[in-house]
Short mmCIF file of C-alpha atoms and ligand atoms in Angstrom, two decimals:
data_model
loop_
_atom_site.label_atom_id
_atom_site.label_comp_id
_atom_site.label_asym_id
_atom_site.label_seq_id
_atom_site.Cartn_x
_atom_site.Cartn_y
_atom_site.Cartn_z
CA MET A 1 -19.84 11.90 16.45
CA LYS A 2 -20.18 8.70 13.98
CA ARG A 3 -18.69 5.57 15.45
CA ILE A 4 -17.20 3.24 12.80
CA ASN A 5 -16.57 -0.53 14.26
CA ILE A 6 -13.60 -2.60 13.31
CA GLY A 7 -13.03 -5.79 13.94
CA ILE A 8 -9.47 -7.61 13.72
CA ILE A 9 -8.43 -11.31 12.82
CA GLY A 10 -4.91 -12.19 14.48
CA LEU A 11 -3.51 -10.22 17.20
CA GLY A 12 0.21 -10.99 17.02
CA THR A 13 2.75 -8.17 16.74
CA VAL A 14 1.07 -6.36 13.97
CA GLY A 15 -2.43 -6.80 15.70
CA THR A 16 -1.18 -5.66 19.17
CA GLY A 17 0.60 -2.60 17.21
CA VAL A 18 -2.63 -1.85 15.54
CA LEU A 19 -4.52 -1.63 18.94
CA ARG A 20 -1.52 0.80 19.99
CA VAL A 21 -1.88 2.91 17.42
CA LEU A 22 -5.59 3.24 17.68
CA LYS A 23 -5.36 3.99 21.26
CA GLU A 24 -2.08 6.15 21.38
CA ASN A 25 -3.14 8.29 18.27
CA ALA A 26 -6.82 8.17 19.19
CA VAL A 27 -7.09 12.14 19.33
CA VAL A 28 -5.39 12.96 16.13
CA ILE A 29 -7.23 10.10 14.12
CA ARG A 30 -10.62 11.21 15.37
CA GLU A 31 -9.95 14.79 14.62
CA ARG A 32 -8.61 13.87 11.13
CA LEU A 33 -11.41 11.53 10.10
CA GLY A 34 -14.22 13.27 12.10
CA ALA A 35 -15.51 10.03 13.39
CA GLU A 36 -14.65 7.72 15.90
CA LEU A 37 -12.94 4.19 15.37
CA VAL A 38 -13.80 1.45 18.04
CA VAL A 39 -12.45 -2.16 17.77
CA LYS A 40 -15.42 -4.23 18.53
CA ARG A 41 -13.95 -7.65 17.93
CA ALA A 42 -10.72 -9.07 17.79
CA ALA A 43 -10.11 -12.69 17.30
CA ASP A 44 -6.79 -14.90 18.05
CA ARG A 45 -6.24 -18.11 19.01
CA ASP A 46 -4.50 -16.90 22.26
CA ILE A 47 -7.06 -14.60 24.25
CA VAL A 48 -5.01 -15.01 27.55
CA ARG A 49 -1.68 -13.24 26.95
CA ASP A 50 -1.01 -10.00 28.43
CA ARG A 51 -0.26 -8.09 25.02
CA GLY A 52 0.65 -4.69 27.00
CA VAL A 53 -2.08 -2.86 25.87
CA LYS A 54 -5.68 -2.63 27.39
CA ILE A 55 -8.77 -4.30 25.47
CA GLU A 56 -12.29 -3.85 26.63
CA PRO A 57 -14.23 -6.98 28.24
CA GLY A 58 -16.09 -8.77 25.29
CA VAL A 59 -13.86 -7.70 22.29
CA LEU A 60 -11.55 -11.07 22.30
CA THR A 61 -12.86 -13.95 20.81
CA THR A 62 -11.01 -17.34 19.42
CA ASP A 63 -13.55 -17.50 16.82
CA ALA A 64 -12.77 -15.45 13.32
CA LEU A 65 -16.39 -15.90 12.23
CA GLU A 66 -17.70 -13.77 15.35
CA VAL A 67 -15.85 -10.86 13.74
CA ILE A 68 -16.74 -11.73 10.22
CA ASN A 69 -20.58 -12.25 10.93
CA ASP A 70 -20.80 -9.09 13.67
CA THR A 71 -23.43 -6.77 11.72
CA ASP A 72 -21.96 -3.60 13.54
CA ILE A 73 -18.63 -4.29 12.29
CA SER A 74 -17.98 -2.34 9.00
CA ILE A 75 -14.01 -3.08 8.36
CA VAL A 76 -12.28 -6.31 9.07
CA ILE A 77 -8.71 -6.02 9.38
CA GLU A 78 -6.87 -9.64 8.32
CA LEU A 79 -3.54 -10.17 10.09
CA VAL A 80 -3.10 -13.83 10.37
CA GLY A 81 -0.87 -14.14 7.17
CA GLY A 82 -0.54 -17.05 5.08
CA THR A 83 -2.54 -18.13 1.87
CA THR A 84 -5.13 -20.64 3.42
CA VAL A 85 -7.26 -19.24 6.15
CA ALA A 86 -6.61 -15.84 5.53
CA LYS A 87 -8.13 -15.92 2.19
CA ASP A 88 -11.16 -17.71 3.34
CA PHE A 89 -11.53 -15.12 6.24
CA ILE A 90 -11.00 -12.27 3.51
CA LEU A 91 -13.62 -13.58 0.97
CA LYS A 92 -15.93 -14.57 4.00
CA ALA A 93 -15.72 -10.82 5.26
CA LEU A 94 -16.24 -9.53 1.65
CA GLU A 95 -19.36 -11.93 1.41
CA ALA A 96 -20.67 -10.44 4.54
CA GLY A 97 -20.38 -6.97 3.27
CA LYS A 98 -17.19 -5.70 5.13
CA HIS A 99 -14.46 -3.77 3.94
CA VAL A 100 -11.07 -5.44 4.51
CA VAL A 101 -7.45 -4.23 5.25
CA THR A 102 -4.81 -6.82 5.06
CA ALA A 103 -0.87 -6.76 5.53
CA ASN A 104 -0.62 -10.33 3.74
CA LYS A 105 1.79 -10.41 0.85
CA ALA A 106 1.96 -13.89 0.06
CA LEU A 107 -1.68 -13.62 -0.30
CA LEU A 108 -2.08 -10.81 -2.55
CA SER A 109 0.42 -11.91 -4.81
CA THR A 110 -1.10 -15.27 -5.57
CA HIS A 111 -4.76 -14.77 -5.25
CA GLY A 112 -5.09 -10.91 -4.88
CA PRO A 113 -7.08 -10.67 -8.40
CA GLU A 114 -9.63 -13.22 -7.07
CA ILE A 115 -9.98 -11.02 -3.76
CA PHE A 116 -10.03 -7.91 -5.63
CA LYS A 117 -12.66 -8.97 -8.02
CA LYS A 118 -14.77 -9.96 -5.32
CA ALA A 119 -14.43 -6.69 -3.69
CA VAL A 120 -15.44 -4.77 -6.72
CA ASP A 121 -18.55 -7.32 -7.06
CA LYS A 122 -19.71 -6.28 -3.71
CA GLY A 123 -18.84 -2.73 -3.74
CA LEU A 124 -16.44 -2.92 -1.18
CA ASP A 125 -13.01 -1.40 -0.46
CA VAL A 126 -9.74 -3.71 -0.07
CA TYR A 127 -6.98 -1.87 1.18
CA PHE A 128 -3.50 -3.27 1.66
CA GLU A 129 -0.42 -0.65 2.35
CA ALA A 130 1.25 -2.99 4.80
CA SER A 131 1.84 -5.52 2.44
CA VAL A 132 4.83 -3.81 1.09
CA GLY A 133 7.37 -1.65 2.43
CA GLY A 134 5.87 -1.74 6.01
CA GLY A 135 5.23 1.80 7.14
CA ILE A 136 6.23 3.35 3.69
CA PRO A 137 3.22 4.58 1.90
CA VAL A 138 4.17 3.03 -1.65
CA ILE A 139 1.04 1.40 -2.27
CA LYS A 140 -0.97 4.81 -2.14
CA THR A 141 1.71 6.27 -3.96
CA LEU A 142 1.36 4.07 -6.89
CA ARG A 143 -2.59 3.86 -6.84
CA GLU A 144 -3.17 7.52 -6.10
CA GLY A 145 -0.06 9.74 -6.07
CA LEU A 146 1.38 8.72 -9.42
CA SER A 147 -1.85 7.74 -11.11
CA ALA A 148 -1.00 10.54 -13.53
CA ASN A 149 2.48 8.58 -14.62
CA ARG A 150 3.35 5.73 -16.92
CA ILE A 151 5.76 4.06 -14.32
CA GLU A 152 9.06 3.45 -16.45
CA ALA A 153 10.98 1.68 -13.64
CA ILE A 154 10.60 0.61 -9.82
CA TYR A 155 13.64 -0.43 -7.75
CA GLY A 156 13.06 -1.69 -4.13
CA ILE A 157 14.76 -2.67 -1.35
CA ILE A 158 11.91 -4.64 -0.09
CA ASN A 159 13.34 -7.21 2.31
CA GLY A 160 14.48 -5.76 5.40
CA THR A 161 16.38 -9.17 6.54
CA SER A 162 18.42 -9.14 3.27
CA ASN A 163 19.13 -5.72 3.63
CA TYR A 164 20.49 -6.02 7.19
CA ILE A 165 22.89 -8.98 6.26
CA LEU A 166 24.03 -7.24 3.27
CA SER A 167 24.85 -4.15 5.45
CA LYS A 168 26.59 -6.02 7.83
CA MET A 169 28.79 -7.67 5.49
CA THR A 170 29.54 -4.53 3.75
CA HIS A 171 30.21 -2.37 6.73
CA ASP A 172 31.44 -5.09 9.59
CA GLY A 173 32.49 -8.11 7.44
CA GLY A 174 31.81 -11.54 7.84
CA LYS A 175 30.50 -14.51 6.06
CA PHE A 176 27.01 -14.72 5.06
CA GLU A 177 26.23 -17.54 7.15
CA ASP A 178 27.78 -16.02 10.24
CA VAL A 179 25.72 -12.64 9.59
CA LEU A 180 22.68 -14.64 9.39
CA ARG A 181 23.31 -16.58 12.58
CA ARG A 182 23.90 -13.45 14.75
CA ALA A 183 20.87 -11.87 12.99
CA GLN A 184 18.72 -14.82 14.05
CA GLU A 185 20.22 -14.66 17.46
CA LYS A 186 19.26 -10.91 17.88
CA GLY A 187 15.87 -11.62 16.47
CA TYR A 188 16.21 -9.84 13.18
CA ALA A 189 15.73 -12.82 10.95
CA GLU A 190 13.18 -15.63 11.23
CA ALA A 191 14.32 -19.04 12.20
CA ASP A 192 13.55 -20.13 8.93
CA PRO A 193 14.92 -17.23 7.00
CA ALA A 194 14.48 -18.91 3.50
CA TYR A 195 11.90 -16.80 2.39
CA ASP A 196 13.55 -13.71 3.02
CA VAL A 197 17.11 -14.76 2.09
CA GLU A 198 16.22 -16.50 -1.24
CA GLY A 199 14.45 -13.31 -2.55
CA ILE A 200 10.70 -15.04 -2.36
CA ASP A 201 9.31 -12.37 0.03
CA ALA A 202 10.66 -9.42 -2.18
CA ALA A 203 9.37 -11.10 -5.21
CA HIS A 204 5.83 -11.15 -3.25
CA LYS A 205 6.13 -7.68 -2.66
CA LEU A 206 7.36 -6.90 -6.16
CA ALA A 207 4.44 -8.98 -7.72
CA ILE A 208 2.06 -6.52 -5.68
CA LEU A 209 3.86 -3.52 -7.18
CA ILE A 210 3.79 -4.74 -10.84
CA ASN A 211 0.18 -5.33 -10.90
CA LEU A 212 -0.40 -1.67 -9.67
CA ALA A 213 1.96 -0.30 -11.75
CA TYR A 214 1.20 -1.84 -14.94
CA GLY A 215 -2.54 -2.71 -14.34
CA THR A 216 -1.96 -6.87 -14.55
CA ASN A 217 -1.59 -9.91 -12.84
CA VAL A 218 1.94 -10.93 -12.86
CA ALA A 219 2.69 -14.71 -12.10
CA LEU A 220 5.15 -15.26 -9.43
CA ALA A 221 6.79 -17.79 -11.53
CA ASP A 222 7.61 -14.95 -14.12
CA ILE A 223 9.52 -12.84 -11.84
CA TYR A 224 12.91 -14.06 -11.78
CA THR A 225 14.16 -14.69 -8.19
CA GLU A 226 17.69 -14.91 -6.77
CA GLY A 227 18.65 -14.53 -3.02
CA ILE A 228 21.81 -13.41 -1.53
CA THR A 229 22.80 -16.76 -0.06
CA ARG A 230 25.88 -16.91 -2.51
CA ILE A 231 27.19 -13.16 -1.78
CA SER A 232 30.68 -13.61 -0.41
CA PRO A 233 32.84 -11.03 1.63
CA LEU A 234 35.17 -10.99 -1.42
CA ASP A 235 32.46 -9.90 -3.78
CA ILE A 236 31.48 -7.33 -1.21
CA LYS A 237 34.96 -6.06 -1.24
CA PHE A 238 35.24 -5.86 -4.70
CA ALA A 239 32.06 -4.21 -5.28
CA LYS A 240 33.42 -1.37 -3.09
CA GLU A 241 36.60 -1.17 -5.24
CA PHE A 242 34.40 -0.69 -8.07
CA GLY A 243 32.48 2.19 -6.54
CA TYR A 244 29.48 0.01 -5.94
CA ARG A 245 27.23 -1.42 -2.97
CA ILE A 246 25.66 -5.02 -3.24
CA LYS A 247 21.76 -4.62 -2.67
CA LEU A 248 18.88 -7.07 -3.19
CA LEU A 249 16.79 -5.30 -5.57
CA ALA A 250 13.19 -6.05 -6.65
CA ILE A 251 13.18 -4.47 -10.28
CA ALA A 252 10.52 -3.43 -12.45
CA LYS A 253 10.98 -1.95 -15.67
CA SER A 254 9.11 -1.02 -18.51
CA VAL A 255 10.92 -1.66 -21.69
CA ASP A 256 10.10 -2.14 -25.66
CA ASN A 257 6.52 -3.12 -24.75
CA SER A 258 7.46 -5.51 -21.91
CA VAL A 259 8.13 -5.35 -18.43
CA GLU A 260 11.39 -6.72 -16.59
CA ALA A 261 10.54 -8.46 -13.39
CA ARG A 262 13.39 -9.54 -11.51
CA VAL A 263 14.86 -9.91 -7.60
CA HIS A 264 18.28 -10.42 -7.50
CA PRO A 265 21.60 -9.27 -5.59
CA THR A 266 22.48 -6.14 -7.86
CA MET A 267 25.45 -3.70 -7.63
CA VAL A 268 24.21 -0.02 -7.42
CA PRO A 269 26.60 3.02 -7.21
CA ALA A 270 27.81 3.64 -4.01
CA THR A 271 26.60 7.29 -4.36
CA HIS A 272 23.14 6.45 -5.14
CA PRO A 273 20.45 6.97 -2.49
CA LEU A 274 19.59 3.28 -2.62
CA ALA A 275 23.03 2.41 -1.58
CA LEU A 276 22.99 4.34 1.45
CA VAL A 277 19.74 2.52 2.79
CA ASP A 278 21.25 0.21 5.53
CA GLY A 279 20.12 -2.06 8.03
CA VAL A 280 16.53 -3.22 8.23
CA TYR A 281 15.31 -0.20 6.46
CA ASN A 282 13.50 -0.45 3.15
CA ALA A 283 13.35 1.94 0.14
CA ILE A 284 11.53 2.10 -3.23
CA HIS A 285 12.86 4.30 -5.93
CA ILE A 286 10.20 4.85 -8.71
CA ARG A 287 10.35 6.46 -11.82
CA GLY A 288 7.39 8.19 -13.33
CA ASN A 289 7.50 9.43 -17.22
CA ALA A 290 6.05 12.65 -15.83
CA VAL A 291 7.23 13.01 -12.25
CA GLY A 292 10.87 11.62 -12.87
CA PRO A 293 12.33 10.04 -9.95
CA VAL A 294 10.97 9.49 -6.31
CA MET A 295 12.17 7.52 -3.42
CA PHE A 296 10.81 6.79 0.03
CA SER A 297 12.63 4.98 2.53
CA GLY A 298 11.77 3.86 6.21
CA LEU A 299 11.15 0.78 8.21
CA GLY A 300 9.75 -1.90 6.29
CA ALA A 301 8.73 -4.12 9.23
CA GLY A 302 8.15 -4.27 12.90
CA MET A 303 4.89 -3.57 15.02
CA MET A 304 4.66 0.06 14.65
CA PRO A 305 5.54 0.80 11.36
CA THR A 306 3.38 -1.92 10.12
CA ALA A 307 0.52 -0.73 12.43
CA SER A 308 0.77 2.64 11.03
CA ALA A 309 0.07 1.45 7.49
CA VAL A 310 -2.72 -0.95 8.58
CA VAL A 311 -4.47 1.85 10.43
CA SER A 312 -3.96 4.74 7.68
CA ASP A 313 -5.71 2.15 5.40
CA VAL A 314 -8.77 2.02 8.11
CA VAL A 315 -8.66 5.84 8.11
CA ASP A 316 -9.02 5.83 4.37
CA ILE A 317 -11.90 3.42 4.24
CA SER A 318 -13.32 5.23 7.24
CA ARG A 319 -13.46 8.68 5.07
CA ASN A 320 -15.28 6.76 2.40
CA ILE A 321 -17.89 5.43 5.03
CA VAL A 322 -18.42 8.89 6.30
CA LYS A 323 -19.15 10.10 3.00
CA GLY A 324 -21.11 7.31 2.15
CA ILE A 325 -19.06 5.84 -0.60
CA SER A 326 -17.09 3.00 -1.23
CA GLY A 327 -15.37 1.34 -4.11
CA ARG A 328 -14.09 4.70 -5.26
CA LEU A 329 -10.26 3.54 -5.54
CA SER A 330 -10.08 0.09 -7.28
CA PRO A 331 -8.02 -2.48 -5.57
CA PHE A 332 -6.22 -3.27 -9.00
CA ALA A 333 -5.53 0.52 -9.24
CA CYS A 334 -7.16 0.69 -12.63
CA ALA A 335 -10.45 0.21 -13.82
CA PRO A 336 -11.13 -3.67 -13.34
CA ASP A 337 -11.89 -4.20 -17.04
CA ALA A 338 -8.28 -2.45 -17.89
CA VAL A 339 -6.75 -5.11 -16.26
CA ARG A 340 -4.62 -7.06 -18.92
CA PRO A 341 -1.75 -9.36 -19.18
CA VAL A 342 1.76 -7.74 -19.88
CA LYS A 343 4.63 -9.54 -21.62
CA ILE A 344 7.28 -10.38 -19.01
CA LYS A 345 11.07 -9.90 -20.64
CA ASP A 346 12.80 -12.97 -20.71
CA MET A 347 15.70 -13.03 -18.73
CA ALA A 348 18.01 -14.49 -21.43
CA LEU A 349 17.42 -11.12 -23.34
CA LEU A 350 18.23 -8.94 -20.43
CA GLU A 351 20.91 -6.37 -21.41
CA ILE A 352 22.83 -4.81 -18.38
CA PRO A 353 26.26 -4.63 -17.42
CA TYR A 354 27.50 -7.50 -15.13
CA TYR A 355 30.33 -8.06 -12.74
CA LEU A 356 32.21 -11.44 -13.04
CA ARG A 357 34.49 -13.03 -10.77
CA PHE A 358 36.95 -15.66 -11.64
CA LEU A 359 39.36 -17.97 -9.42
CA ALA A 360 41.95 -18.13 -12.07
CA LEU A 361 45.41 -19.67 -12.01
CA ASP A 362 47.99 -17.00 -12.25
CA LYS A 363 49.63 -17.88 -15.20
CA PRO A 364 50.30 -15.97 -18.31
CA GLY A 365 47.58 -15.55 -21.10
CA ALA A 366 45.13 -16.54 -18.37
CA LEU A 367 43.18 -12.95 -18.92
CA SER A 368 43.77 -13.34 -22.39
CA LYS A 369 42.00 -16.75 -22.58
CA ILE A 370 38.90 -15.34 -20.27
CA SER A 371 38.58 -12.25 -22.30
CA GLY A 372 38.74 -14.04 -25.60
CA VAL A 373 35.62 -16.06 -24.61
CA LEU A 374 34.10 -13.06 -23.82
CA GLY A 375 34.73 -11.47 -26.97
CA ALA A 376 33.87 -14.14 -28.95
CA HIS A 377 30.32 -13.67 -27.30
CA ASN A 378 30.29 -10.18 -28.00
CA ILE A 379 30.87 -9.09 -24.37
CA SER A 380 32.75 -6.13 -23.92
CA ILE A 381 35.10 -5.40 -20.78
CA LEU A 382 34.88 -2.20 -19.03
CA SER A 383 37.39 -2.71 -16.31
CA VAL A 384 39.81 -5.44 -15.00
CA ILE A 385 41.03 -6.01 -11.36
CA GLN A 386 43.42 -8.69 -10.45
CA LYS A 387 45.00 -8.28 -7.03
CA ASP A 388 47.47 -10.60 -5.37
CA ARG A 389 45.05 -12.27 -2.96
CA LYS A 390 46.17 -15.72 -3.60
CA ILE A 391 43.81 -18.37 -2.88
CA GLY A 392 45.58 -21.73 -3.08
CA GLY A 393 47.98 -20.70 -5.86
CA ALA A 394 44.97 -18.94 -7.71
CA VAL A 395 43.92 -15.51 -7.80
CA PRO A 396 40.58 -13.86 -7.82
CA LEU A 397 40.08 -12.15 -11.30
CA VAL A 398 37.38 -9.51 -11.56
CA ILE A 399 35.86 -7.95 -14.72
CA VAL A 400 33.15 -5.48 -15.11
CA THR A 401 31.56 -5.64 -18.79
CA HIS A 402 29.54 -3.26 -20.70
CA HIS A 403 26.07 -3.90 -21.47
CA ALA A 404 25.78 -7.77 -22.34
CA VAL A 405 23.10 -9.82 -23.13
CA GLU A 406 22.43 -12.46 -20.37
CA ALA A 407 21.95 -15.55 -22.65
CA ALA A 408 25.60 -14.69 -24.23
CA LEU A 409 27.04 -14.22 -20.99
CA ALA A 410 25.72 -17.52 -19.60
CA CYS A 411 27.29 -19.30 -22.76
CA ALA A 412 30.60 -17.46 -22.22
CA ILE A 413 30.42 -18.37 -18.54
CA GLU A 414 29.64 -22.02 -19.36
CA GLU A 415 32.74 -21.95 -21.87
CA ILE A 416 35.07 -20.17 -19.40
CA GLU A 417 34.18 -22.57 -16.58
CA LYS A 418 35.99 -25.41 -18.72
CA LEU A 419 39.12 -23.53 -19.24
CA ASP A 420 42.04 -25.22 -17.42
CA ILE A 421 43.04 -22.01 -15.97
CA ILE A 422 39.67 -21.83 -13.88
CA LEU A 423 39.45 -23.49 -10.65
CA ASP A 424 35.99 -22.56 -9.20
CA LYS A 425 32.43 -21.57 -10.41
CA VAL A 426 32.18 -18.17 -12.10
CA VAL A 427 30.52 -15.54 -9.43
CA ARG A 428 28.15 -13.21 -11.70
CA ILE A 429 26.51 -10.25 -10.41
CA ARG A 430 24.02 -7.85 -12.10
CA ILE A 431 24.82 -4.17 -12.55
CA GLU A 432 22.30 -1.26 -12.27
CA ASP A 433 24.01 1.88 -12.77
CA ASN A 434 21.86 4.17 -14.38
CA LEU A 435 18.54 4.15 -11.86
CA GLY A 436 18.04 7.94 -12.19
CA THR A 437 19.08 10.26 -9.15
CA VAL A 438 16.67 11.48 -6.65
CA LEU A 439 19.11 13.89 -4.99
N1 HSE B 7 10.34 -10.41 6.46
C1 HSE B 7 9.92 -9.42 6.06
C2 HSE B 7 11.48 -8.76 5.88
C3 HSE B 7 9.26 -8.32 6.56
O1 HSE B 7 12.69 -9.00 6.27
O2 HSE B 7 11.56 -7.54 5.09
C4 HSE B 7 7.88 -8.48 6.51
O3 HSE B 7 7.62 -7.97 5.05
#
């Protein structure tokens, strides 16, 4: 039986998971592939720690170049993360004629095109299923399963940490800071959670999805990114009263020859399947013009789900090796010369419904002052809630608008915040209530 040698750079949680999957599922993988996968070398700074999985003598090294330059190795798995040494390792591996598998979303969202071009020039494969959605096969779906479609929209819950925090706030109550602290204590959130809760991790993943869906190279700076740090229990509660749940959504939408690219807290109908995806689970809802809506959910992180995606990539590349081919599937998901810039829609022109919460003095005429400003900016009100929840002599007043233009709304909010009846910054949360069902 043919033997395909693999090298791994980075034996942390995911790398250890890769060793486990290869070992525990060796028989089924060998039968599916018709070849045997062998980890020939694995590099990590720590080659002493017991990882709970048997590693053959002579496999471990502290020198990544020993993996990259091993002429028996056909596939290098990069799992060190970050955008500096990881990029160097991948480019060196490609230069040395190795196919590459990586889970590195930060790297691919910034240097993906350079890496992909190098792979194409060398006739090699780069696979990166684990970079978005952990174990969910969304990259394969966009590169292959939906290749007959124009992608109309993508709505992703693609940051497990944020989804865990919002789910806890929704179902158990509590302030953002308290829930985050508890999540950190339980090891569900990083000690430095900024990338997760500020939406940056989701923006990295969205960039990868947009590039595949639209054959482009979006700049991270063009993706509007807003995290969940300002979501309050009051907004979670009002969202429920209006029939919504708040999710951190990564959204790509093809509209009028441009693409909306945005990550922000979003109210979605409580009955939509995305609203039901809780805890650290991820979900990606894609609408293709031929297939209609499809949705995947599953674990977006963790040792074994992420290793599942990495090893599946290794199997895919190995199938090509068995057949003596490579480069069949462009890493760009389109012919390299078809990659082109797309126009990213200016957020100021966004036109969707909004949830607005005001802290207003409970005085006659307060509502009419607010609605007067909204009306003057052509913003139409769909519904209003004012309940007797007095906060220091003031009451929260909540308005859901019909579709409104973001720039007009921003002007209206600025004017409203200057009214003498308004005691605090206005809270604005975007609503997506027309995602398309998948039931
Ligand atoms: N930090 C990520 C998350 C996991 O919370 O979803 C890996 O992408």
